[in-house]
PDB file of C-alpha atoms in Angstrom:
ATOM      1  CA  ILE A  30     -88.649  37.824   8.957  1.00  0.00           C
ATOM      2  CA  VAL A  31     -91.227  39.478   6.797  1.00  0.00           C
ATOM      3  CA  LEU A  32     -90.175  40.268   3.234  1.00  0.00           C
ATOM      4  CA  ALA A  33     -91.474  43.599   2.072  1.00  0.00           C
ATOM      5  CA  MET A  34     -90.948  44.612  -1.290  1.00  0.00           C
ATOM      6  CA  ALA A  35     -65.903  14.281  -0.594  1.00  0.00           C
ATOM      7  CA  ALA A  36     -66.724  11.073  -1.174  1.00  0.00           C
ATOM      8  CA  ARG A  37     -65.159   7.699  -0.342  1.00  0.00           C
ATOM      9  CA  HIS A  38     -66.691   4.423  -1.814  1.00  0.00           C
ATOM     10  CA  THR A  39     -66.496   1.654   0.663  1.00  0.00           C
ATOM     11  CA  PRO A  40     -68.234  -1.568  -0.414  1.00  0.00           C
ATOM     12  CA  LEU A  41     -70.275  -3.277   2.227  1.00  0.00           C
ATOM     13  CA  ARG A  42     -68.718  -6.626   3.002  1.00  0.00           C
ATOM     14  CA  ALA A  43     -71.859  -8.418   4.084  1.00  0.00           C
ATOM     15  CA  ALA A  44     -74.733  -9.249   1.833  1.00  0.00           C
ATOM     16  CA  PHE A  45     -77.171  -9.027   4.781  1.00  0.00           C
ATOM     17  CA  LEU A  46     -76.661  -6.977   7.771  1.00  0.00           C
ATOM     18  CA  THR A  47     -79.052  -6.277  10.682  1.00  0.00           C
ATOM     19  CA  VAL A  48     -78.170  -2.844  12.129  1.00  0.00           C
ATOM     20  CA  ALA A  49     -80.837  -2.543  14.835  1.00  0.00           C
ATOM     21  CA  PRO A  50     -84.037  -4.235  15.635  1.00  0.00           C
ATOM     22  CA  TRP A  51     -86.000  -1.627  13.618  1.00  0.00           C
ATOM     23  CA  PHE A  52     -83.745  -1.439  10.591  1.00  0.00           C
ATOM     24  CA  VAL A  53     -82.692  -4.166   8.102  1.00  0.00           C
ATOM     25  CA  LEU A  54     -80.303  -3.365   5.309  1.00  0.00           C
ATOM     26  CA  THR A  55     -79.976  -5.725   2.357  1.00  0.00           C
ATOM     27  CA  ALA A  56     -77.153  -4.763  -0.096  1.00  0.00           C
ATOM     28  CA  LEU A  57     -74.041  -5.561  -1.869  1.00  0.00           C
ATOM     29  CA  THR A  58     -72.779  -1.988  -2.295  1.00  0.00           C
ATOM     30  CA  PRO A  59     -73.888   1.423  -1.157  1.00  0.00           C
ATOM     31  CA  ALA A  60     -75.111   2.073  -4.643  1.00  0.00           C
ATOM     32  CA  ASP A  61     -77.531  -0.925  -4.571  1.00  0.00           C
ATOM     33  CA  LEU A  62     -79.288  -0.507  -1.322  1.00  0.00           C
ATOM     34  CA  SER A  63     -82.838  -1.561  -0.225  1.00  0.00           C
ATOM     35  CA  PHE A  64     -84.355  -0.888   3.066  1.00  0.00           C
ATOM     36  CA  THR A  65     -87.109  -2.631   5.079  1.00  0.00           C
ATOM     37  CA  GLY A  66     -88.684  -1.959   8.585  1.00  0.00           C
ATOM     38  CA  VAL A  67     -87.510   1.737   8.870  1.00  0.00           C
ATOM     39  CA  ARG A  68     -89.134   3.047  12.112  1.00  0.00           C
ATOM     40  CA  HIS A  69     -91.809   5.750  11.711  1.00  0.00           C
ATOM     41  CA  GLY A  70     -90.443   9.282  11.902  1.00  0.00           C
ATOM     42  CA  HIS A  71     -86.857   8.369  10.592  1.00  0.00           C
ATOM     43  CA  GLY A  72     -86.636   9.857   7.144  1.00  0.00           C
ATOM     44  CA  LEU A  73     -84.040  10.090   4.365  1.00  0.00           C
ATOM     45  CA  ALA A  74     -81.585  12.206   6.394  1.00  0.00           C
ATOM     46  CA  GLN A  75     -81.448   9.835   9.309  1.00  0.00           C
ATOM     47  CA  THR A  76     -80.943   6.887   6.764  1.00  0.00           C
ATOM     48  CA  ARG A  77     -78.171   8.687   5.047  1.00  0.00           C
ATOM     49  CA  SER A  78     -76.498   9.421   8.457  1.00  0.00           C
ATOM     50  CA  LEU A  79     -76.579   5.799   9.397  1.00  0.00           C
ATOM     51  CA  LEU A  80     -75.022   4.791   6.030  1.00  0.00           C
ATOM     52  CA  GLN A  81     -72.187   7.204   6.673  1.00  0.00           C
ATOM     53  CA  ARG A  82     -71.441   5.594  10.009  1.00  0.00           C
ATOM     54  CA  LEU A  83     -71.341   2.204   8.164  1.00  0.00           C
ATOM     55  CA  GLY A  84     -68.726   3.703   5.825  1.00  0.00           C
ATOM     56  CA  ALA A  85     -71.098   4.379   2.922  1.00  0.00           C
ATOM     57  CA  VAL A  86     -71.479   7.804   1.495  1.00  0.00           C
ATOM     58  CA  PRO A  87     -74.122   9.752  -0.448  1.00  0.00           C
ATOM     59  CA  GLN A  88     -74.144   8.517  -4.160  1.00  0.00           C
ATOM     60  CA  VAL A  89     -75.766  11.375  -5.955  1.00  0.00           C
ATOM     61  CA  ALA A  90     -76.275  14.910  -5.281  1.00  0.00           C
ATOM     62  CA  GLU A  91     -79.655  15.778  -3.849  1.00  0.00           C
ATOM     63  CA  GLU A  92     -81.179  18.529  -1.621  1.00  0.00           C
ATOM     64  CA  GLY A  93     -79.736  18.760   1.857  1.00  0.00           C
ATOM     65  CA  LEU A  94     -76.269  17.402   1.005  1.00  0.00           C
ATOM     66  CA  ARG A  95     -73.088  19.436   1.025  1.00  0.00           C
ATOM     67  CA  ALA A  96     -71.391  19.625  -2.367  1.00  0.00           C
ATOM     68  CA  ARG A  97     -67.956  20.739  -3.380  1.00  0.00           C
ATOM     69  CA  ILE A  98     -67.612  21.587  -7.158  1.00  0.00           C
ATOM     70  CA  GLU A  99     -65.001  22.891  -9.651  1.00  0.00           C
ATOM     71  CA  TYR A 100     -66.517  24.996 -12.326  1.00  0.00           C
ATOM     72  CA  THR A 101     -65.637  27.259 -15.298  1.00  0.00           C
ATOM     73  CA  GLY A 102     -67.950  29.844 -16.755  1.00  0.00           C
ATOM     74  CA  THR A 103     -67.569  30.580 -20.412  1.00  0.00           C
ATOM     75  CA  LEU A 104     -69.367  33.210 -22.601  1.00  0.00           C
ATOM     76  CA  ASP A 105     -70.469  32.328 -26.139  1.00  0.00           C
ATOM     77  CA  ASP A 106     -67.433  34.129 -27.491  1.00  0.00           C
ATOM     78  CA  GLY A 107     -65.141  31.870 -25.568  1.00  0.00           C
ATOM     79  CA  THR A 108     -64.279  34.326 -22.801  1.00  0.00           C
ATOM     80  CA  VAL A 109     -63.839  32.650 -19.379  1.00  0.00           C
ATOM     81  CA  PHE A 110     -65.397  35.055 -16.754  1.00  0.00           C
ATOM     82  CA  ALA A 111     -65.429  32.749 -13.644  1.00  0.00           C
ATOM     83  CA  THR A 112     -63.451  29.776 -12.664  1.00  0.00           C
ATOM     84  CA  THR A 113     -62.134  27.779  -9.525  1.00  0.00           C
ATOM     85  CA  ASP A 114     -58.902  26.849 -11.283  1.00  0.00           C
ATOM     86  CA  GLY A 115     -56.068  27.500  -8.909  1.00  0.00           C
ATOM     87  CA  GLN A 116     -58.562  28.049  -6.098  1.00  0.00           C
ATOM     88  CA  GLU A 117     -60.509  25.904  -3.583  1.00  0.00           C
ATOM     89  CA  PRO A 118     -63.648  24.283  -4.954  1.00  0.00           C
ATOM     90  CA  LEU A 119     -66.925  25.935  -4.229  1.00  0.00           C
ATOM     91  CA  ASP A 120     -68.638  24.520  -1.151  1.00  0.00           C
ATOM     92  CA  PHE A 121     -72.414  24.713  -0.530  1.00  0.00           C
ATOM     93  CA  VAL A 122     -75.441  22.895   0.667  1.00  0.00           C
ATOM     94  CA  ILE A 123     -77.880  21.965  -2.045  1.00  0.00           C
ATOM     95  CA  GLY A 124     -81.186  23.594  -1.594  1.00  0.00           C
ATOM     96  CA  GLU A 125     -79.699  26.708   0.171  1.00  0.00           C
ATOM     97  CA  GLU A 126     -78.339  28.647  -2.773  1.00  0.00           C
ATOM     98  CA  GLY A 127     -81.235  29.177  -4.982  1.00  0.00           C
ATOM     99  CA  SER A 128     -78.998  29.561  -8.098  1.00  0.00           C
ATOM    100  CA  TRP A 129     -77.665  27.699 -11.032  1.00  0.00           C
ATOM    101  CA  VAL A 130     -75.209  25.533  -9.006  1.00  0.00           C
ATOM    102  CA  GLU A 131     -77.983  23.373  -7.727  1.00  0.00           C
ATOM    103  CA  GLU A 132     -79.313  22.613 -11.235  1.00  0.00           C
ATOM    104  CA  ALA A 133     -75.824  21.886 -12.342  1.00  0.00           C
ATOM    105  CA  VAL A 134     -75.107  19.257  -9.662  1.00  0.00           C
ATOM    106  CA  MET A 135     -78.404  17.682  -8.980  1.00  0.00           C
ATOM    107  CA  GLY A 136     -78.273  13.974  -9.816  1.00  0.00           C
ATOM    108  CA  LEU A 137     -74.667  13.869 -10.399  1.00  0.00           C
ATOM    109  CA  ALA A 138     -72.266  11.297  -8.707  1.00  0.00           C
ATOM    110  CA  VAL A 139     -68.905  12.210  -7.362  1.00  0.00           C
ATOM    111  CA  GLY A 140     -66.414  12.549 -10.300  1.00  0.00           C
ATOM    112  CA  GLN A 141     -69.182  13.284 -12.884  1.00  0.00           C
ATOM    113  CA  SER A 142     -69.316  16.468 -14.894  1.00  0.00           C
ATOM    114  CA  ARG A 143     -72.061  18.535 -16.588  1.00  0.00           C
ATOM    115  CA  ASP A 144     -72.252  21.534 -18.901  1.00  0.00           C
ATOM    116  CA  LEU A 145     -75.226  23.726 -17.923  1.00  0.00           C
ATOM    117  CA  ARG A 146     -76.294  26.092 -20.639  1.00  0.00           C
ATOM    118  CA  LEU A 147     -77.773  29.459 -19.329  1.00  0.00           C
ATOM    119  CA  GLY A 148     -79.221  31.227 -22.444  1.00  0.00           C
ATOM    120  CA  GLU A 149     -80.385  34.708 -22.943  1.00  0.00           C
ATOM    121  CA  ASP A 150     -83.691  33.584 -21.736  1.00  0.00           C
ATOM    122  CA  ARG A 151     -82.275  33.124 -18.271  1.00  0.00           C
ATOM    123  CA  PRO A 152     -78.805  34.724 -18.145  1.00  0.00           C
ATOM    124  CA  ILE A 153     -76.665  33.908 -15.094  1.00  0.00           C
ATOM    125  CA  TYR A 154     -76.675  37.533 -13.966  1.00  0.00           C
ATOM    126  CA  GLY A 155     -80.303  38.183 -14.912  1.00  0.00           C
ATOM    127  CA  ALA A 156     -81.860  40.698 -17.425  1.00  0.00           C
ATOM    128  CA  TRP A 157     -80.925  44.321 -17.584  1.00  0.00           C
ATOM    129  CA  ARG A 158     -83.262  46.436 -15.291  1.00  0.00           C
ATOM    130  CA  GLU A 159     -83.978  50.117 -15.570  1.00  0.00           C
ATOM    131  CA  ASP A 160     -84.481  50.330 -11.871  1.00  0.00           C
ATOM    132  CA  ARG A 161     -80.919  49.685 -11.231  1.00  0.00           C
ATOM    133  CA  VAL A 162     -79.840  52.813 -12.982  1.00  0.00           C
ATOM    134  CA  PHE A 163     -79.593  55.683 -10.427  1.00  0.00           C
ATOM    135  CA  LYS A 164     -79.139  59.360 -10.782  1.00  0.00           C
ATOM    136  CA  VAL A 165     -76.454  60.924  -8.450  1.00  0.00           C
ATOM    137  CA  PRO A 166     -75.030  64.427  -8.022  1.00  0.00           C
ATOM    138  CA  LEU A 167     -71.927  64.750 -10.293  1.00  0.00           C
ATOM    139  CA  ASP A 168     -69.949  66.264  -7.558  1.00  0.00           C
ATOM    140  CA  ALA A 169     -70.485  63.044  -5.428  1.00  0.00           C
ATOM    141  CA  LEU A 170     -68.408  61.148  -8.023  1.00  0.00           C
ATOM    142  CA  PRO A 171     -64.575  61.185  -8.235  1.00  0.00           C
ATOM    143  CA  PRO A 172     -63.079  64.043 -10.127  1.00  0.00           C
ATOM    144  CA  GLY A 173     -62.648  63.536 -13.904  1.00  0.00           C
ATOM    145  CA  THR A 174     -65.578  61.123 -14.080  1.00  0.00           C
ATOM    146  CA  THR A 175     -66.937  60.855 -17.645  1.00  0.00           C
ATOM    147  CA  VAL A 176     -69.449  58.753 -19.481  1.00  0.00           C
ATOM    148  CA  GLY A 177     -68.178  55.199 -19.527  1.00  0.00           C
ATOM    149  CA  SER A 178     -66.162  55.582 -16.258  1.00  0.00           C
ATOM    150  CA  LYS A 179     -66.102  52.461 -14.154  1.00  0.00           C
ATOM    151  CA  LEU A 180     -66.437  53.052 -10.381  1.00  0.00           C
ATOM    152  CA  ASP A 181     -66.124  51.040  -7.341  1.00  0.00           C
ATOM    153  CA  VAL A 182     -69.002  51.074  -4.878  1.00  0.00           C
ATOM    154  CA  GLN A 183     -68.578  50.451  -1.207  1.00  0.00           C
ATOM    155  CA  GLY A 184     -70.113  47.056  -0.383  1.00  0.00           C
ATOM    156  CA  GLY A 185     -70.554  46.231  -4.118  1.00  0.00           C
ATOM    157  CA  GLU A 186     -69.123  43.070  -5.878  1.00  0.00           C
ATOM    158  CA  TRP A 187     -68.561  44.744  -9.258  1.00  0.00           C
ATOM    159  CA  GLU A 188     -67.815  48.104 -10.794  1.00  0.00           C
ATOM    160  CA  VAL A 189     -70.793  50.270 -11.857  1.00  0.00           C
ATOM    161  CA  THR A 190     -70.725  52.298 -15.061  1.00  0.00           C
ATOM    162  CA  VAL A 191     -71.531  56.038 -15.713  1.00  0.00           C
ATOM    163  CA  VAL A 192     -73.835  55.910 -18.619  1.00  0.00           C
ATOM    164  CA  SER A 193     -74.763  59.616 -18.969  1.00  0.00           C
ATOM    165  CA  ILE A 194     -74.038  63.078 -17.572  1.00  0.00           C
ATOM    166  CA  ASP A 195     -76.643  65.800 -17.729  1.00  0.00           C
ATOM    167  CA  GLY A 196     -75.455  69.111 -16.196  1.00  0.00           C
ATOM    168  CA  ASN A 197     -74.620  68.428 -12.578  1.00  0.00           C
ATOM    169  CA  GLU A 198     -76.245  64.993 -12.582  1.00  0.00           C
ATOM    170  CA  ALA A 199     -74.951  61.582 -13.715  1.00  0.00           C
ATOM    171  CA  SER A 200     -76.818  58.355 -14.333  1.00  0.00           C
ATOM    172  CA  VAL A 201     -74.946  55.298 -12.941  1.00  0.00           C
ATOM    173  CA  ASP A 202     -75.766  51.787 -14.091  1.00  0.00           C
ATOM    174  CA  HIS A 203     -75.590  49.201 -11.241  1.00  0.00           C
ATOM    175  CA  ASN A 204     -76.526  46.265 -13.364  1.00  0.00           C
ATOM    176  CA  HIS A 205     -73.746  43.468 -13.531  1.00  0.00           C
ATOM    177  CA  PRO A 206     -71.302  44.031 -16.380  1.00  0.00           C
ATOM    178  CA  LEU A 207     -72.456  40.562 -17.815  1.00  0.00           C
ATOM    179  CA  VAL A 208     -76.187  41.239 -17.422  1.00  0.00           C
ATOM    180  CA  GLY A 209     -78.115  39.433 -20.178  1.00  0.00           C
ATOM    181  CA  LYS A 210     -75.103  37.512 -21.437  1.00  0.00           C
ATOM    182  CA  ALA A 211     -75.616  33.811 -22.217  1.00  0.00           C
ATOM    183  CA  CYS A 212     -73.037  31.328 -20.943  1.00  0.00           C
ATOM    184  CA  THR A 213     -72.157  27.723 -20.255  1.00  0.00           C
ATOM    185  CA  MET A 214     -71.125  26.558 -16.757  1.00  0.00           C
ATOM    186  CA  SER A 215     -68.959  23.536 -16.890  1.00  0.00           C
ATOM    187  CA  VAL A 216     -69.073  21.744 -13.559  1.00  0.00           C
ATOM    188  CA  ASN A 217     -67.286  18.870 -11.842  1.00  0.00           C
ATOM    189  CA  LEU A 218     -68.681  17.297  -8.641  1.00  0.00           C
ATOM    190  CA  VAL A 219     -65.627  16.524  -6.506  1.00  0.00           C
ATOM    191  CA  ALA A 220     -67.258  15.649  -3.158  1.00  0.00           C
ATOM    192  CA  LEU A 221     -70.552  14.904  -1.372  1.00  0.00           C
ATOM    193  CA  GLU A 222     -71.311  14.647   2.336  1.00  0.00           C
ATOM    194  CA  GLU A 223     -74.153  14.904   4.792  1.00  0.00           C
ATOM    195  CA  PRO A 224     -73.795  18.113   6.736  1.00  0.00           C
ATOM    196  CA  PRO A 225     -74.578  18.176  10.545  1.00  0.00           C
ATOM    197  CA  VAL A 226     -78.017  19.369  11.324  1.00  0.00           C
ATOM    198  CA  SER A 227     -76.417  22.190  13.302  1.00  0.00           C
ATOM    199  CA  GLU A 228     -74.854  23.570  10.112  1.00  0.00           C
ATOM    200  CA  ARG A 229     -77.989  23.583   8.022  1.00  0.00           C
ATOM    201  CA  LEU A 230     -79.887  26.789   7.087  1.00  0.00           C
ATOM    202  CA  VAL A 231     -83.624  26.214   7.716  1.00  0.00           C
ATOM    203  CA  VAL A 232     -86.438  28.408   6.369  1.00  0.00           C
ATOM    204  CA  GLU A 233     -89.833  27.675   8.072  1.00  0.00           C
ATOM    205  CA  THR A 234     -92.711  29.482   6.449  1.00  0.00           C
ATOM    206  CA  THR A 235     -95.318  30.745   8.895  1.00  0.00           C
ATOM    207  CA  VAL A 236     -97.220  32.964   6.599  1.00  0.00           C
ATOM    208  CA  PRO A 237     -96.960  32.381   2.764  1.00  0.00           C
ATOM    209  CA  GLY A 238     -96.025  35.143   0.475  1.00  0.00           C
ATOM    210  CA  ASP A 239     -97.349  35.781  -3.059  1.00  0.00           C
ATOM    211  CA  GLY A 240     -95.332  32.811  -4.354  1.00  0.00           C
ATOM    212  CA  LYS A 241     -94.133  34.645  -7.453  1.00  0.00           C
ATOM    213  CA  THR A 242     -92.230  37.805  -6.434  1.00  0.00           C
ATOM    214  CA  PHE A 243     -88.804  36.637  -5.403  1.00  0.00           C
ATOM    215  CA  PRO A 244     -85.760  38.853  -4.778  1.00  0.00           C
ATOM    216  CA  GLN A 245     -82.972  38.893  -7.444  1.00  0.00           C
ATOM    217  CA  HIS A 246     -79.291  39.667  -6.783  1.00  0.00           C
ATOM    218  CA  GLY A 247     -78.884  43.319  -6.152  1.00  0.00           C
ATOM    219  CA  ASP A 248     -82.633  44.125  -5.452  1.00  0.00           C
ATOM    220  CA  SER A 249     -83.340  46.584  -2.685  1.00  0.00           C
ATOM    221  CA  ILE A 250     -85.074  44.662   0.130  1.00  0.00           C
ATOM    222  CA  LYS A 251     -87.063  45.846   3.181  1.00  0.00           C
ATOM    223  CA  VAL A 252     -87.651  43.381   6.029  1.00  0.00           C
ATOM    224  CA  HIS A 253     -89.054  43.295   9.556  1.00  0.00           C
ATOM    225  CA  TYR A 254     -87.358  40.875  11.850  1.00  0.00           C
ATOM    226  CA  THR A 255     -86.878  39.759  15.449  1.00  0.00           C
ATOM    227  CA  GLY A 256     -83.612  37.993  16.311  1.00  0.00           C
ATOM    228  CA  SER A 257     -83.275  35.493  19.164  1.00  0.00           C
ATOM    229  CA  LEU A 258     -80.602  33.172  20.402  1.00  0.00           C
ATOM    230  CA  ALA A 259     -81.125  29.511  19.587  1.00  0.00           C
ATOM    231  CA  SER A 260     -79.743  28.374  23.021  1.00  0.00           C
ATOM    232  CA  THR A 261     -81.939  30.512  25.243  1.00  0.00           C
ATOM    233  CA  GLY A 262     -84.682  32.102  23.007  1.00  0.00           C
ATOM    234  CA  ALA A 263     -83.620  35.540  24.315  1.00  0.00           C
ATOM    235  CA  THR A 264     -84.329  38.381  21.881  1.00  0.00           C
ATOM    236  CA  PHE A 265     -81.206  40.379  20.930  1.00  0.00           C
ATOM    237  CA  ASP A 266     -82.553  42.726  18.274  1.00  0.00           C
ATOM    238  CA  SER A 267     -85.788  43.595  16.542  1.00  0.00           C
ATOM    239  CA  SER A 268     -86.941  46.092  13.900  1.00  0.00           C
ATOM    240  CA  ARG A 269     -90.398  45.980  15.477  1.00  0.00           C
ATOM    241  CA  ASP A 270     -89.265  48.008  18.517  1.00  0.00           C
ATOM    242  CA  GLY A 271     -88.929  51.088  16.410  1.00  0.00           C
ATOM    243  CA  ASP A 272     -91.325  49.885  13.700  1.00  0.00           C
ATOM    244  CA  LYS A 273     -88.471  50.519  11.149  1.00  0.00           C
ATOM    245  CA  PRO A 274     -87.748  47.772   8.633  1.00  0.00           C
ATOM    246  CA  LEU A 275     -84.159  46.950   7.703  1.00  0.00           C
ATOM    247  CA  GLU A 276     -83.183  47.903   4.252  1.00  0.00           C
ATOM    248  CA  PHE A 277     -80.291  46.201   2.221  1.00  0.00           C
ATOM    249  CA  LYS A 278     -79.491  44.879  -1.181  1.00  0.00           C
ATOM    250  CA  ALA A 279     -79.944  41.117  -1.740  1.00  0.00           C
ATOM    251  CA  GLY A 280     -76.935  39.049  -2.317  1.00  0.00           C
ATOM    252  CA  MET A 281     -74.466  41.877  -1.845  1.00  0.00           C
ATOM    253  CA  GLY A 282     -73.038  40.924   1.498  1.00  0.00           C
ATOM    254  CA  GLN A 283     -74.686  43.799   3.361  1.00  0.00           C
ATOM    255  CA  VAL A 284     -76.175  41.318   5.850  1.00  0.00           C
ATOM    256  CA  ILE A 285     -74.951  38.046   7.296  1.00  0.00           C
ATOM    257  CA  ALA A 286     -74.640  35.104   4.813  1.00  0.00           C
ATOM    258  CA  GLY A 287     -77.641  33.284   6.323  1.00  0.00           C
ATOM    259  CA  TRP A 288     -79.993  36.216   5.654  1.00  0.00           C
ATOM    260  CA  ASP A 289     -78.699  36.678   2.050  1.00  0.00           C
ATOM    261  CA  LYS A 290     -79.293  32.971   1.273  1.00  0.00           C
ATOM    262  CA  ALA A 291     -82.717  32.664   3.076  1.00  0.00           C
ATOM    263  CA  ILE A 292     -84.177  35.953   1.575  1.00  0.00           C
ATOM    264  CA  MET A 293     -83.582  34.670  -1.893  1.00  0.00           C
ATOM    265  CA  ARG A 294     -85.995  31.840  -1.119  1.00  0.00           C
ATOM    266  CA  MET A 295     -88.830  34.000   0.169  1.00  0.00           C
ATOM    267  CA  SER A 296     -91.493  35.722  -1.714  1.00  0.00           C
ATOM    268  CA  LEU A 297     -93.174  39.105  -1.233  1.00  0.00           C
ATOM    269  CA  GLY A 298     -95.126  39.303   2.009  1.00  0.00           C
ATOM    270  CA  GLU A 299     -93.862  36.061   3.332  1.00  0.00           C
ATOM    271  CA  ARG A 300     -93.221  35.549   7.062  1.00  0.00           C
ATOM    272  CA  ALA A 301     -90.687  32.865   8.155  1.00  0.00           C
ATOM    273  CA  THR A 302     -88.523  31.642  10.960  1.00  0.00           C
ATOM    274  CA  LEU A 303     -84.890  31.378   9.876  1.00  0.00           C
ATOM    275  CA  ARG A 304     -82.720  28.979  11.723  1.00  0.00           C
ATOM    276  CA  ILE A 305     -79.147  30.175  10.848  1.00  0.00           C
ATOM    277  CA  PRO A 306     -76.093  28.178  11.836  1.00  0.00           C
ATOM    278  CA  ALA A 307     -73.256  30.075  13.509  1.00  0.00           C
ATOM    279  CA  LYS A 308     -70.993  29.663  10.352  1.00  0.00           C
ATOM    280  CA  LEU A 309     -73.566  31.724   8.399  1.00  0.00           C
TER     281      LEU A 309
END
């Protein structure tokens, strides 16, 4: 793609355990592990996987682990604007989201909580942007539309606001209703686990981008892509055939979830291979 624009704590019973000829584990509990003789080429993910088979589980949140969190978002005036109360916890792989949730959980152990402050210098829904205010013909809007009307947009996650009407033309603000607002996200980590390799989203950069221009939620994106099946390598679709890039809005669910997540991690001009699991 080219971008153009939870846990169970099981004490180890033995103080010294030889798992295999190349791996020696010396420990009293999974939280107090030391390793010697790890074979070349076996990294942290393999080590964690082995510990899980021994009954141990990840101890603190780090990149590559699947986390489940409960959260409540509160504005400075005390208004709760988002919460998992009464719902299933949020489930995500750390390092795939590119959002506040990763900062909120990083380093936490299961059962621990954190309040993450997102001030006006980095509001959760970003800063107000003029390029998200669009002019549309008045007759394209529902009858009776006036300044201040809230409208649903197909494929959108929130209502947009009519901010002005000039003759036969209206200006519609697509910025999030809470754009620019400071808030506090209160998070409780309820589970951690090592996701199977087959369920991980991988972004392999082949040509770097500018390293500074990253998409924001709601940005209009243009990409060239070639899609192929992981099992056979057969190409099933490509924008290169007609030399016409795909256009969509980032983070708005207009493309598959794997694309939405991966694109947020790419910078302008970057070319990458995305390995997207079937669930995304």
